[in-house]
Short mmCIF file of C-alpha atoms in Angstrom, two decimals:
data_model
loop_
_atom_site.label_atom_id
_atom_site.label_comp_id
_atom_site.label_asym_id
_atom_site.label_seq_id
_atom_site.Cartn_x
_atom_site.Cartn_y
_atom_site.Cartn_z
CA UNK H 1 -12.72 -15.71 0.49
CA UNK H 2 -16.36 -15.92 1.14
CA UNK H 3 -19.33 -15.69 3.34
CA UNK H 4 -19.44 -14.00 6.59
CA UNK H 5 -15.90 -14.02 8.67
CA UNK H 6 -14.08 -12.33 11.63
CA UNK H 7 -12.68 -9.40 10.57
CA UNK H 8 -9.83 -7.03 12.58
CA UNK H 9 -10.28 -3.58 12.10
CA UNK H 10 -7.44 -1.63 13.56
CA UNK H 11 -7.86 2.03 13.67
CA UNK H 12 -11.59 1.27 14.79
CA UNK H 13 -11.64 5.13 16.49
CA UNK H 14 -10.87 6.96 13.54
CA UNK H 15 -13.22 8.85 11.34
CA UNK H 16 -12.71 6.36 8.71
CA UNK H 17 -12.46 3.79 11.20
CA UNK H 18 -15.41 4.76 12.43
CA UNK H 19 -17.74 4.74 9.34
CA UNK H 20 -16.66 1.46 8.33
CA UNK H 21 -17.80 0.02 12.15
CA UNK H 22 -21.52 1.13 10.81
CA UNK H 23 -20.71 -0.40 6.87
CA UNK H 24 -19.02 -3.64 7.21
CA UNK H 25 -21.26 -5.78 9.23
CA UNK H 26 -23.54 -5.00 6.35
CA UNK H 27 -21.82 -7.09 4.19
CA UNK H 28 -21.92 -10.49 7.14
CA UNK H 29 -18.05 -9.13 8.77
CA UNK H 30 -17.89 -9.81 12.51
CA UNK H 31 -15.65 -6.96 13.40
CA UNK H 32 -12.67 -7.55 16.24
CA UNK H 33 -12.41 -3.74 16.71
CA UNK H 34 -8.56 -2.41 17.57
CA UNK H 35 -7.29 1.09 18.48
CA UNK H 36 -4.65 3.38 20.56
CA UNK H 37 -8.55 4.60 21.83
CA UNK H 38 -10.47 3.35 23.82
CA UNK H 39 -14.10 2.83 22.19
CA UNK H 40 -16.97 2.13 23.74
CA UNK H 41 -18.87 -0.71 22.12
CA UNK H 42 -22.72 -1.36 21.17
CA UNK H 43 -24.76 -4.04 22.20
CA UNK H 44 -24.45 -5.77 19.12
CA UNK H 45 -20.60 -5.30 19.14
CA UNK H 46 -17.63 -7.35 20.58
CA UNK H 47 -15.56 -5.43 23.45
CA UNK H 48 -12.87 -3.42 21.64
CA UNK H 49 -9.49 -4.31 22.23
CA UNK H 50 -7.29 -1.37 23.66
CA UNK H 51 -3.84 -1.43 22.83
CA UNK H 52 -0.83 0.38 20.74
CA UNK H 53 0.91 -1.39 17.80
CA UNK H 54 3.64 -1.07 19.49
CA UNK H 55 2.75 -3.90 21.61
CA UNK H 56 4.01 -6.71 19.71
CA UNK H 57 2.08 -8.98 21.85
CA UNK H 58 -1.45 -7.53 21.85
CA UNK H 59 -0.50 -7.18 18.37
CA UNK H 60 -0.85 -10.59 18.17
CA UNK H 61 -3.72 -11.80 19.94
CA UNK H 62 -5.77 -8.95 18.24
CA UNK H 63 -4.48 -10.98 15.12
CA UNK H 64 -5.32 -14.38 16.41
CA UNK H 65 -8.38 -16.25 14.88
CA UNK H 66 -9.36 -13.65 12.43
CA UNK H 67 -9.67 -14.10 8.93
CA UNK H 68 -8.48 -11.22 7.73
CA UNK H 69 -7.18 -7.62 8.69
CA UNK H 70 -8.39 -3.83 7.60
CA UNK H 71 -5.51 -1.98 8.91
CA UNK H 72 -6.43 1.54 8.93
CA UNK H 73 -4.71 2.24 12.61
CA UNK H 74 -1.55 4.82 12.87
CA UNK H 75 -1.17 8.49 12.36
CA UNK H 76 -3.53 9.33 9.88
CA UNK H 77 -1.82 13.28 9.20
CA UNK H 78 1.79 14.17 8.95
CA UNK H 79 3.98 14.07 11.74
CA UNK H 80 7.34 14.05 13.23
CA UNK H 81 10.03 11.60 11.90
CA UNK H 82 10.44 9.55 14.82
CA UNK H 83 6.41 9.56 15.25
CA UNK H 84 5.27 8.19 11.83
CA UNK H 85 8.06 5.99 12.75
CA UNK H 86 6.81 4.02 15.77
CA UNK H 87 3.01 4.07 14.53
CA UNK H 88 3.21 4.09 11.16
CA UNK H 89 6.37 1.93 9.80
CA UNK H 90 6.99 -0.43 13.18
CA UNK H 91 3.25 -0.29 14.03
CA UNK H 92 2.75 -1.60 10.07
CA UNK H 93 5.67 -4.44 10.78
CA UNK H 94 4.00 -5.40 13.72
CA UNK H 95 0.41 -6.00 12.10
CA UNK H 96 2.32 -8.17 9.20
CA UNK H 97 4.19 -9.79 12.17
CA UNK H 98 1.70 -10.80 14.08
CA UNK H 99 -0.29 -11.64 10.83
CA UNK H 100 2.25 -14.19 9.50
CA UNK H 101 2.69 -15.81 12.68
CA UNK H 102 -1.30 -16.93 13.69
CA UNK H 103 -1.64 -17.54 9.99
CA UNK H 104 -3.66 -14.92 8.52
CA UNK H 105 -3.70 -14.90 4.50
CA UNK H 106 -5.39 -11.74 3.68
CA UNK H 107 -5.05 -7.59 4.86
CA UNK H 108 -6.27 -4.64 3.39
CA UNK H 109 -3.65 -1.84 3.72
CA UNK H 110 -4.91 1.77 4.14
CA UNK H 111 -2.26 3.40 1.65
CA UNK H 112 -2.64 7.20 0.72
CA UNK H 113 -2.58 9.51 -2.34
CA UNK H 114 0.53 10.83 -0.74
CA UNK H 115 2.14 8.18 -1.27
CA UNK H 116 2.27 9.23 -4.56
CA UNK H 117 2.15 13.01 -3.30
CA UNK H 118 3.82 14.77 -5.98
CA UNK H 119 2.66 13.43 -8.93
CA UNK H 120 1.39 16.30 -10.92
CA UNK H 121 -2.66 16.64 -10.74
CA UNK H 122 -4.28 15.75 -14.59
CA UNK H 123 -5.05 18.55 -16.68
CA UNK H 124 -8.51 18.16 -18.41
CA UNK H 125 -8.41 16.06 -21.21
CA UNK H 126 -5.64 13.97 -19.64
CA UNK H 127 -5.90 10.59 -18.00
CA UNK H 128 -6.11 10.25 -14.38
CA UNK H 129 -3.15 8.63 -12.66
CA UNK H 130 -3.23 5.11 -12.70
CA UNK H 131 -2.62 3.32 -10.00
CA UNK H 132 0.76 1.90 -10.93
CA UNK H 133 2.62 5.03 -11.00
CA UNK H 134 5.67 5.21 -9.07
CA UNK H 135 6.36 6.37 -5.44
CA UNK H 136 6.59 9.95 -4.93
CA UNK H 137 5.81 10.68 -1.44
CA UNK H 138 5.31 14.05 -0.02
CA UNK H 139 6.04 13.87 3.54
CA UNK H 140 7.28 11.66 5.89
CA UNK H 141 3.27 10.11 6.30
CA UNK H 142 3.28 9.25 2.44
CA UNK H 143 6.86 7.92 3.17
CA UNK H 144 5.71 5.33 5.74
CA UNK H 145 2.72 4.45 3.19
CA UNK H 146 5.31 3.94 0.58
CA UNK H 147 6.97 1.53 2.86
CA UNK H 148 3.36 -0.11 4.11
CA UNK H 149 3.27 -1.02 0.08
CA UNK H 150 6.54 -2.20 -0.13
CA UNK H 151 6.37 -4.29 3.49
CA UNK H 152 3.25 -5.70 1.38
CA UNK H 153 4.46 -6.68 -1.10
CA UNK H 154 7.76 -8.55 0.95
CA UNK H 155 4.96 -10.48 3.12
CA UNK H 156 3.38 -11.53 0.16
CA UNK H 157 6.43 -12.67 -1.78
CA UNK H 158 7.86 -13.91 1.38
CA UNK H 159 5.18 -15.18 3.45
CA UNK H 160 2.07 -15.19 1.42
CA UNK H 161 0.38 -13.04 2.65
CA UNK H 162 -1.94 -11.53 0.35
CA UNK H 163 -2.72 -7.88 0.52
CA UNK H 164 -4.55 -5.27 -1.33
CA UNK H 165 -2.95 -1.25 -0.94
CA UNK H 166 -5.78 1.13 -0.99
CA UNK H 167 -4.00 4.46 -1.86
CA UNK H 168 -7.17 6.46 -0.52
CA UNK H 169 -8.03 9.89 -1.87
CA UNK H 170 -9.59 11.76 0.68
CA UNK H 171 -12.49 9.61 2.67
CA UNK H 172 -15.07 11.98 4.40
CA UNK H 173 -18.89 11.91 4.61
CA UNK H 174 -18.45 14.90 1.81
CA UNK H 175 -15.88 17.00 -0.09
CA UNK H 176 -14.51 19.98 1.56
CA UNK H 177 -12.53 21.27 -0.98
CA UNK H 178 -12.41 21.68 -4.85
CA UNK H 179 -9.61 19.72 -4.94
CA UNK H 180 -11.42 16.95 -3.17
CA UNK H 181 -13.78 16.91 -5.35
CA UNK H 182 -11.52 14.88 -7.85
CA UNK H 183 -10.03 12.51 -5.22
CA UNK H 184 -13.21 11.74 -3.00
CA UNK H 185 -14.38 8.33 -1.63
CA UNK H 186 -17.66 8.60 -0.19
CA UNK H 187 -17.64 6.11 3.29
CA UNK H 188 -20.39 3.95 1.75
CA UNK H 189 -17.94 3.68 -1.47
CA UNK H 190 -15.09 2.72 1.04
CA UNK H 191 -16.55 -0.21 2.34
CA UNK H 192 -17.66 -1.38 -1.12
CA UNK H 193 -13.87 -1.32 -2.20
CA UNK H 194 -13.13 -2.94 1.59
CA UNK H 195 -15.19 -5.45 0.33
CA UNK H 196 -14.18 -5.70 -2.65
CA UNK H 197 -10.72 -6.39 -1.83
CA UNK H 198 -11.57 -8.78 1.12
CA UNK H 199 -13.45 -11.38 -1.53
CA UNK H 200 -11.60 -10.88 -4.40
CA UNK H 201 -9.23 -14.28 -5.86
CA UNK H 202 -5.56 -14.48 -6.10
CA UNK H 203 -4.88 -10.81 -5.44
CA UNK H 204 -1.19 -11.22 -4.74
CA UNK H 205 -0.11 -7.90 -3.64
CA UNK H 206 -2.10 -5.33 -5.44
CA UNK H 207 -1.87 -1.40 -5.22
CA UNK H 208 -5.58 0.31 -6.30
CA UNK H 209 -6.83 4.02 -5.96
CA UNK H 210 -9.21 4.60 -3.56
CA UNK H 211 -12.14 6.86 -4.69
CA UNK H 212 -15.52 7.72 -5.64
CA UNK H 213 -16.55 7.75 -9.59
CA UNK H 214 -16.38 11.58 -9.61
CA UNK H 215 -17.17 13.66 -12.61
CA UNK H 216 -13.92 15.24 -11.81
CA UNK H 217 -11.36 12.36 -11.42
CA UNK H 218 -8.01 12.33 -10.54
CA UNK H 219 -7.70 8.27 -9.76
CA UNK H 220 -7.79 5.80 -12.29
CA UNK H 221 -9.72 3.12 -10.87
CA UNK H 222 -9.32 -0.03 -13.50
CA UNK H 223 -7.64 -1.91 -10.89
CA UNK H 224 -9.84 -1.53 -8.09
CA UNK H 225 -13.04 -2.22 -10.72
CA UNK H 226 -10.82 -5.64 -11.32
CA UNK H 227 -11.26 -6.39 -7.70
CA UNK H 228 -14.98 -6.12 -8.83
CA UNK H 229 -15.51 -2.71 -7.15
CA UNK H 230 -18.67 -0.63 -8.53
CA UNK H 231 -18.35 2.79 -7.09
CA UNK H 232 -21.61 4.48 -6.82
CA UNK H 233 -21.29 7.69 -5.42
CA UNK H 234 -19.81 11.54 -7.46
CA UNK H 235 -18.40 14.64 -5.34
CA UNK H 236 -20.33 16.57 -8.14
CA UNK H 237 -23.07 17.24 -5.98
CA UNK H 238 -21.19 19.45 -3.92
CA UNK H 239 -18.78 20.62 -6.46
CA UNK H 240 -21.33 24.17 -6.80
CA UNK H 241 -21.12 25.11 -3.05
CA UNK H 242 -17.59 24.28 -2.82
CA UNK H 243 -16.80 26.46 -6.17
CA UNK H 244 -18.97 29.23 -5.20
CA UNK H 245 -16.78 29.58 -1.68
CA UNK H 246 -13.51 28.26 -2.97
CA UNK H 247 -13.30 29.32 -6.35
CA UNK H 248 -12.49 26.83 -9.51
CA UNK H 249 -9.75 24.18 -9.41
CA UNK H 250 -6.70 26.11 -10.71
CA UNK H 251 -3.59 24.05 -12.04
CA UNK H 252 -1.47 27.10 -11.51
CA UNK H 253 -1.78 27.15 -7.61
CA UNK H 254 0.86 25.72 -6.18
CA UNK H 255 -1.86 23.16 -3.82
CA UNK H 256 -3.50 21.64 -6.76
CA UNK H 257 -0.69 21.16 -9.04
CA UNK H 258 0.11 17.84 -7.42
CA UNK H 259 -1.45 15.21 -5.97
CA UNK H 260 -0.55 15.89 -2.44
CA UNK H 261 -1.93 19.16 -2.47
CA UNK H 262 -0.23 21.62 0.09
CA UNK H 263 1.07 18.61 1.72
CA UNK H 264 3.56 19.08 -1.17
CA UNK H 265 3.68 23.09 -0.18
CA UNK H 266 3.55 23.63 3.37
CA UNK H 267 5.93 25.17 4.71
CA UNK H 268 6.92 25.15 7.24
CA UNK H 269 6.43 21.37 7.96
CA UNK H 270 2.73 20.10 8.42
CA UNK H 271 3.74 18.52 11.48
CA UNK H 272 4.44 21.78 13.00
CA UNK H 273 1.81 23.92 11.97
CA UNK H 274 -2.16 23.09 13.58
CA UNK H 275 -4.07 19.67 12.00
CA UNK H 276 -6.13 20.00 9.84
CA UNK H 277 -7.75 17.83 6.98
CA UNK H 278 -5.69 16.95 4.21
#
């Protein structure tokens, strides 16, 4: 894939959604912009298309004509069962659906470190968790990642349908915790590995990590750099101020012994207590 194309973005609200609007047409993507939301739209900008995944239909007309699909859209926290459900597992079948009907060869899949939730985090001195490592999700959101990978990887074998999994660290214009700082993809890093994985050859169905190149890495990235991704960005910049307030990272405590964090802790269930970042 090459030169400028029409791109759908679904989740075009969300933060990360959002960022990428202001990225991508840097690199020559017309955006088709898709969300739950309504957004209002620049000049510059094609009207956004309002409508749920669940809407197998809209689904598919969203789908029509483009060349290929960032699907960032569904619930982007934990949740109840029956929630992640319809947005995140039928919502995900839907895309893939609607993808393999009009014809459309290539998505990106906005996977999750939780996917892999409860992996335990790397000491120092250890390797960082490549990106092969198997499913261990830690809450019914890393659960409906694990099945965006595996849907993935059917449509591919299936269909053809090439996709690349992005299991993203934690994508914010900056850390905001020490345990970020080892999992953090910048927003202008994001839509280099976007990119990356939109003109990269023959990538089958391919699970990266999603981050920055911190000083402080938990996330292998050999596979992503294979995609011919060049991160540029390092969370150690803020790793001071966010040491000073939060104290060092600490192996010990229970939310940065895994992956997940306290999404592998919390008790009770995320979905129950107030959102917050993860």
């Amino acid at each position: 894939m090459a030169g400028p194309r029409t791109l759908l973005l679904t989740g075009a609200a969300g933060g990360v959604g959002t960022a990428m609007r202001e990225l991508l047409p840097g690199y020559g993507y017309d955006l088709r912009l898709f969300d739950v939301t309504p957004i209002e739209t620049g000049p510059d900008e094609a009207p956004a298309i309002t409508a749920d995944l669940a809407d197998t239909e809209a689904v598919r007309r969203a789908v029509r004509g483009a060349d290929a699909v960032v699907h960032l859209a569904g619930i982007s926290l934990e949740s109840s069962f029956d929630d992640i459900l319809r947005a995140n597992v039928q919502g995900t079948y839907n895309l893939y659906e609607g993808a393999r009907a009009e014809g459309v060869r290539r998505v990106v899949f906005a996977s999750s470190n939780h996917a892999v939730g409860f992996t335990p985090s790397p000491s120092a001195g250890e390797p960082p968790i490549p990106a092969d490592v198997p499913h261990r999700p830690d809450t019914f959101y890393g659960l409906s990642k694990c099945f965006g990978e595996d849907l993935a990887s059917l449509y591919w074998d299936r269909h053809g349908i090439e996709t690349v999994s992005i299991r993203i660290g934690s994508c914010f214009p900056q850390p905001t915790s020490v345990r970020m700082l080892s999992i953090w993809l910048s927003p202008e890093d994001c839509a280099r590995l976007l990119h990356a994985a939109l003109t990269a050859q023959d990538v089958g169905h391919t699970v990266v990590n999603g981050s920055s190149a911190n000083t402080r890495q938990w996330l292998d990235l050999a596979s992503a750099r294979a995609l011919g991704y060049e991160p540029r960005d390092d969370s150690e910049k803020y790793a001071r101020k966010l040491i000073d307030e939060q104290g060092e990272l600490d192996l010990e405590n229970p939310e940065h012994a895994r992956l997940g964090g306290r999404f592998c802790t919390a008790q009770p269930p995320l979905w129950q207590q107030p959102a917050s970042r993860p």
